[in-house]
Short mmCIF file of C-alpha atoms in Angstrom, two decimals:
data_model
loop_
_atom_site.label_atom_id
_atom_site.label_comp_id
_atom_site.label_asym_id
_atom_site.label_seq_id
_atom_site.Cartn_x
_atom_site.Cartn_y
_atom_site.Cartn_z
CA GLU A 313 0.00 0.00 0.00
CA ASP A 314 1.25 3.47 -0.89
CA GLN A 315 2.10 5.35 2.28
CA VAL A 316 3.58 8.67 3.37
CA THR A 317 4.79 9.13 6.96
CA GLN A 318 5.96 12.40 8.47
CA SER A 319 7.96 12.86 11.65
CA PRO A 320 7.92 14.29 14.16
CA GLU A 321 4.21 15.02 14.53
CA ALA A 322 5.03 18.24 16.36
CA LEU A 323 8.23 20.24 16.79
CA ARG A 324 8.87 23.18 19.07
CA LEU A 325 11.92 25.30 18.35
CA GLN A 326 13.41 28.47 19.71
CA GLU A 327 13.92 31.27 17.22
CA GLY A 328 17.23 30.62 15.44
CA GLU A 329 17.35 26.92 16.35
CA SER A 330 17.77 24.99 13.09
CA SER A 331 16.19 21.56 12.59
CA SER A 332 14.81 19.13 10.01
CA LEU A 333 11.45 17.57 9.25
CA ASN A 334 11.27 14.08 7.78
CA CYS A 335 8.96 12.57 5.16
CA SER A 336 9.37 8.88 4.39
CA TYR A 337 7.42 7.14 1.67
CA THR A 338 6.71 3.64 0.42
CA VAL A 339 5.12 4.04 -2.97
CA SER A 340 5.45 2.57 -6.42
CA GLY A 341 5.96 4.79 -9.40
CA LEU A 342 6.86 8.06 -7.69
CA ARG A 343 6.48 10.97 -10.09
CA GLY A 344 7.23 13.73 -7.64
CA LEU A 345 7.35 14.75 -3.99
CA PHE A 346 5.81 18.00 -2.80
CA TRP A 347 6.13 20.12 0.29
CA TYR A 348 3.33 22.43 1.37
CA ARG A 349 2.89 24.84 4.26
CA GLN A 350 -0.54 25.09 5.87
CA ASP A 351 -1.61 27.79 8.31
CA PRO A 352 -4.58 27.07 10.63
CA GLY A 353 -7.92 27.10 8.82
CA LYS A 354 -6.32 27.75 5.42
CA GLY A 355 -5.49 25.73 2.32
CA PRO A 356 -1.99 24.34 1.73
CA GLU A 357 0.53 26.71 0.18
CA PHE A 358 2.96 25.20 -2.32
CA LEU A 359 6.66 25.27 -1.34
CA PHE A 360 8.69 22.78 -3.41
CA THR A 361 8.55 19.93 -5.90
CA LEU A 362 11.34 17.32 -6.04
CA TYR A 363 11.48 14.72 -8.80
CA SER A 364 14.60 12.61 -8.40
CA ALA A 365 16.95 11.35 -5.68
CA GLY A 366 19.72 13.82 -4.96
CA GLU A 367 17.67 16.84 -5.94
CA GLU A 368 17.67 19.86 -3.61
CA LYS A 369 15.67 23.10 -3.62
CA GLU A 370 15.90 26.18 -1.44
CA LYS A 371 13.63 29.06 -0.58
CA GLU A 372 14.63 31.59 2.07
CA ARG A 373 15.20 29.61 5.30
CA LEU A 374 13.88 26.33 3.86
CA LYS A 375 15.76 23.64 1.96
CA ALA A 376 14.20 20.41 0.71
CA THR A 377 16.17 17.28 -0.21
CA LEU A 378 15.14 13.92 -1.65
CA THR A 379 16.51 10.37 -1.44
CA LYS A 380 15.01 7.15 -2.77
CA LYS A 381 13.03 6.56 0.43
CA GLU A 382 12.62 9.93 2.14
CA SER A 383 12.71 13.68 1.95
CA PHE A 384 13.90 16.24 4.46
CA LEU A 385 12.79 19.82 4.95
CA HIS A 386 15.62 21.68 6.64
CA ILE A 387 14.78 24.92 8.44
CA THR A 388 17.73 27.21 9.10
CA ALA A 389 17.48 29.85 11.82
CA PRO A 390 13.68 29.76 11.94
CA LYS A 391 11.55 32.75 12.87
CA PRO A 392 8.15 32.79 14.62
CA GLU A 393 6.45 33.42 11.25
CA ASP A 394 7.65 29.98 10.12
CA SER A 395 5.21 28.43 12.58
CA ALA A 396 2.75 26.30 10.59
CA THR A 397 1.97 22.71 9.67
CA TYR A 398 4.26 21.38 6.96
CA LEU A 399 2.74 18.75 4.69
CA CYS A 400 4.55 16.32 2.45
CA ALA A 401 2.76 14.68 -0.51
CA VAL A 402 3.72 12.27 -3.26
CA LEU A 403 2.41 12.19 -6.80
CA LEU A 404 2.06 8.69 -8.16
CA GLY A 405 2.49 7.49 -11.70
CA GLY A 406 0.54 4.84 -13.52
CA GLY A 407 -3.24 5.04 -13.48
CA SER A 408 -3.54 7.38 -10.52
CA GLN A 409 -4.51 10.34 -12.69
CA GLY A 410 -2.17 12.49 -10.73
CA ASN A 411 -3.69 12.57 -7.28
CA LEU A 412 -1.53 13.53 -4.32
CA ILE A 413 -1.10 11.27 -1.28
CA PHE A 414 -0.41 13.39 1.79
CA GLY A 415 1.24 12.65 5.10
CA LYS A 416 -0.38 13.87 8.32
CA GLY A 417 2.00 16.79 8.60
CA THR A 418 4.46 18.18 11.13
CA LYS A 419 3.21 21.03 13.27
CA LEU A 420 6.07 23.46 13.78
CA SER A 421 6.04 26.08 16.54
CA VAL A 422 8.84 28.64 16.70
CA LYS A 423 9.06 30.64 19.92
CA PRO A 424 10.75 34.06 20.07
CA GLU B 1309 -3.30 34.68 -3.31
CA THR B 1310 -3.58 31.48 -5.35
CA GLY B 1311 -6.45 32.59 -7.56
CA VAL B 1312 -8.55 29.65 -6.33
CA THR B 1313 -11.63 30.61 -4.34
CA GLN B 1314 -14.07 28.40 -2.48
CA SER B 1315 -17.52 29.10 -1.10
CA PRO B 1316 -18.87 29.10 1.44
CA THR B 1317 -16.02 29.33 3.96
CA HIS B 1318 -18.06 27.71 6.74
CA LEU B 1319 -21.19 25.59 6.70
CA ILE B 1320 -23.26 23.73 9.28
CA LYS B 1321 -25.57 20.94 8.13
CA THR B 1322 -27.72 18.30 9.79
CA ARG B 1323 -27.08 14.59 9.38
CA GLY B 1324 -28.96 13.23 6.35
CA GLN B 1325 -29.00 16.54 4.48
CA GLN B 1326 -27.29 17.29 1.18
CA VAL B 1327 -24.62 19.93 0.60
CA THR B 1328 -22.98 21.62 -2.40
CA LEU B 1329 -19.56 23.21 -2.14
CA ARG B 1330 -18.17 25.43 -4.86
CA CYS B 1331 -14.73 26.18 -6.25
CA SER B 1332 -13.50 28.68 -8.80
CA SER B 1333 -10.21 27.58 -10.35
CA GLN B 1334 -7.43 29.65 -11.82
CA SER B 1335 -8.18 30.78 -15.34
CA GLY B 1336 -6.70 28.33 -17.84
CA HIS B 1337 -6.48 25.45 -15.35
CA ASN B 1338 -8.34 22.50 -16.85
CA THR B 1339 -7.95 20.22 -13.85
CA VAL B 1340 -9.59 20.45 -10.45
CA SER B 1341 -9.10 18.02 -7.58
CA TRP B 1342 -11.09 17.83 -4.38
CA TYR B 1343 -9.68 16.76 -1.02
CA GLN B 1344 -11.14 16.10 2.42
CA GLN B 1345 -9.03 17.05 5.44
CA ALA B 1346 -10.15 15.85 8.85
CA LEU B 1347 -8.80 17.62 11.92
CA GLY B 1348 -5.16 16.73 12.53
CA GLN B 1349 -4.88 14.73 9.31
CA GLY B 1350 -3.44 15.33 5.88
CA PRO B 1351 -5.80 15.96 2.94
CA GLN B 1352 -7.33 12.84 1.34
CA PHE B 1353 -8.06 12.70 -2.38
CA ILE B 1354 -11.77 12.53 -3.23
CA PHE B 1355 -11.76 12.87 -7.03
CA GLN B 1356 -10.38 14.82 -9.94
CA TYR B 1357 -12.09 16.41 -12.94
CA TYR B 1358 -10.43 17.21 -16.23
CA ARG B 1359 -12.24 19.04 -19.02
CA GLU B 1360 -15.60 18.38 -17.31
CA GLU B 1361 -15.11 14.61 -16.98
CA GLU B 1362 -14.23 12.66 -13.83
CA ASN B 1363 -10.59 11.62 -14.19
CA GLY B 1364 -9.90 9.59 -11.08
CA ARG B 1365 -11.46 8.85 -7.72
CA GLY B 1366 -10.22 8.03 -4.23
CA ASN B 1367 -11.83 5.76 -1.65
CA PHE B 1368 -15.01 7.75 -1.18
CA PRO B 1369 -18.58 6.43 -1.59
CA PRO B 1370 -20.83 7.41 -4.52
CA ARG B 1371 -22.73 9.90 -2.35
CA PHE B 1372 -19.71 12.16 -3.00
CA SER B 1373 -20.13 13.50 -6.52
CA GLY B 1374 -18.88 16.42 -8.53
CA LEU B 1375 -19.27 18.61 -11.55
CA GLN B 1376 -16.87 20.80 -13.51
CA PHE B 1377 -18.06 23.61 -15.74
CA PRO B 1378 -16.47 25.27 -18.81
CA ASN B 1379 -15.92 28.53 -16.90
CA TYR B 1380 -13.30 26.90 -14.57
CA SER B 1381 -15.78 26.49 -11.73
CA SER B 1382 -16.65 23.19 -10.07
CA GLU B 1383 -18.87 21.70 -7.40
CA LEU B 1384 -18.59 18.98 -4.80
CA ASN B 1385 -21.92 17.45 -3.79
CA VAL B 1386 -22.38 15.24 -0.77
CA ASN B 1387 -25.67 13.43 -0.18
CA ALA B 1388 -26.99 11.84 3.00
CA LEU B 1389 -24.49 13.63 5.21
CA GLU B 1390 -22.92 11.70 8.07
CA LEU B 1391 -21.23 13.05 11.20
CA ASP B 1392 -17.85 11.79 9.90
CA ASP B 1393 -18.19 14.06 6.86
CA SER B 1394 -17.29 16.98 9.12
CA ALA B 1395 -13.98 18.25 7.74
CA LEU B 1396 -12.20 20.95 5.74
CA TYR B 1397 -12.90 20.45 2.03
CA LEU B 1398 -10.20 21.71 -0.30
CA CYS B 1399 -10.12 22.15 -4.03
CA ALA B 1400 -6.90 22.41 -6.00
CA SER B 1401 -6.51 23.53 -9.58
CA SER B 1402 -3.70 22.69 -11.96
CA LEU B 1403 -2.99 22.81 -15.66
CA GLU B 1404 -3.24 19.15 -16.68
CA PRO B 1405 -3.77 15.82 -14.86
CA GLY B 1406 -0.61 14.43 -13.34
CA VAL B 1407 1.22 17.69 -13.82
CA ASN B 1408 0.99 18.92 -10.25
CA THR B 1409 4.16 20.95 -10.27
CA GLU B 1410 2.13 23.65 -8.63
CA ALA B 1411 -1.33 22.59 -7.57
CA PHE B 1412 -2.95 25.72 -6.19
CA PHE B 1413 -5.28 25.18 -3.28
CA GLY B 1414 -8.21 27.28 -2.22
CA GLN B 1415 -8.73 28.32 1.40
CA GLY B 1416 -11.20 25.50 1.95
CA THR B 1417 -14.77 25.10 3.18
CA ARG B 1418 -15.18 24.02 6.79
CA LEU B 1419 -18.21 21.68 6.92
CA THR B 1420 -19.71 20.73 10.26
CA VAL B 1421 -22.38 18.01 10.36
CA VAL B 1422 -24.50 17.90 13.51
#
C-alpha cells in the first residue's frame, strides 16, 4: 500500500534553532514529492517539488532534499512566522490520474 | 493569493441533508481536484475532474459526486451527510492531470455536520 509518513508530529523550536522535518514514503511509481505549508484554517501553500533522488531546492530559510526513500525539509534559523503545519505529498504514476497522497504533517512552533 | 476561491467558507448541516460546495479555479487550469481534510490529518483525495469529466477517484462512496463547468468552476456534492463528513474540504486547480508541479489550493470550506 502506498504510504507517506511524516515525523515528528510536532516540533517546538526556539527562534534561530535549526532543525529538520522528515517525510518517508513507500510508494510505487513516484512521479514527484511535494512540500506544502498550511496555516490554521487555510489551504496548503505550495513550497517545493522534487522529482529525483539527490535533488535539492531552497527558498529563504527552507531547503528540501530527496533520497530514494525519504525527503527532508531543513529549516535554518527559523523565525516565529515559520510556525505552521508542513505537509509532504507524493504524486504517483501509472493510473492514478495524478492525485496527491499526503502525510499527516508536522506542526512546527517557533518561539521568540 | 492562489487565484482559487471556495464558497462558502463555513457551513453547518444536519445529518442526512445534502450539501454543495463550490470552487473557482485559476483561469486556464483545466484540472480540479477535491480533497477532504479531517482535523489533525493530511488531505485525502476525493476525485479529480479534467475538461468536465471525472478523471480519477479516491476511496469515497458514490454519495460524493462532482461537476466541472467550462468557466473553470466546479462543485462537490455530498448526499446523506454523516457526522464523519465533518472536515475541511479543499479544491486544488492545476494545468493538466498528473502535472501537479504547482497545484494551487483554495482556502477550503469548513463543513460541520450535527
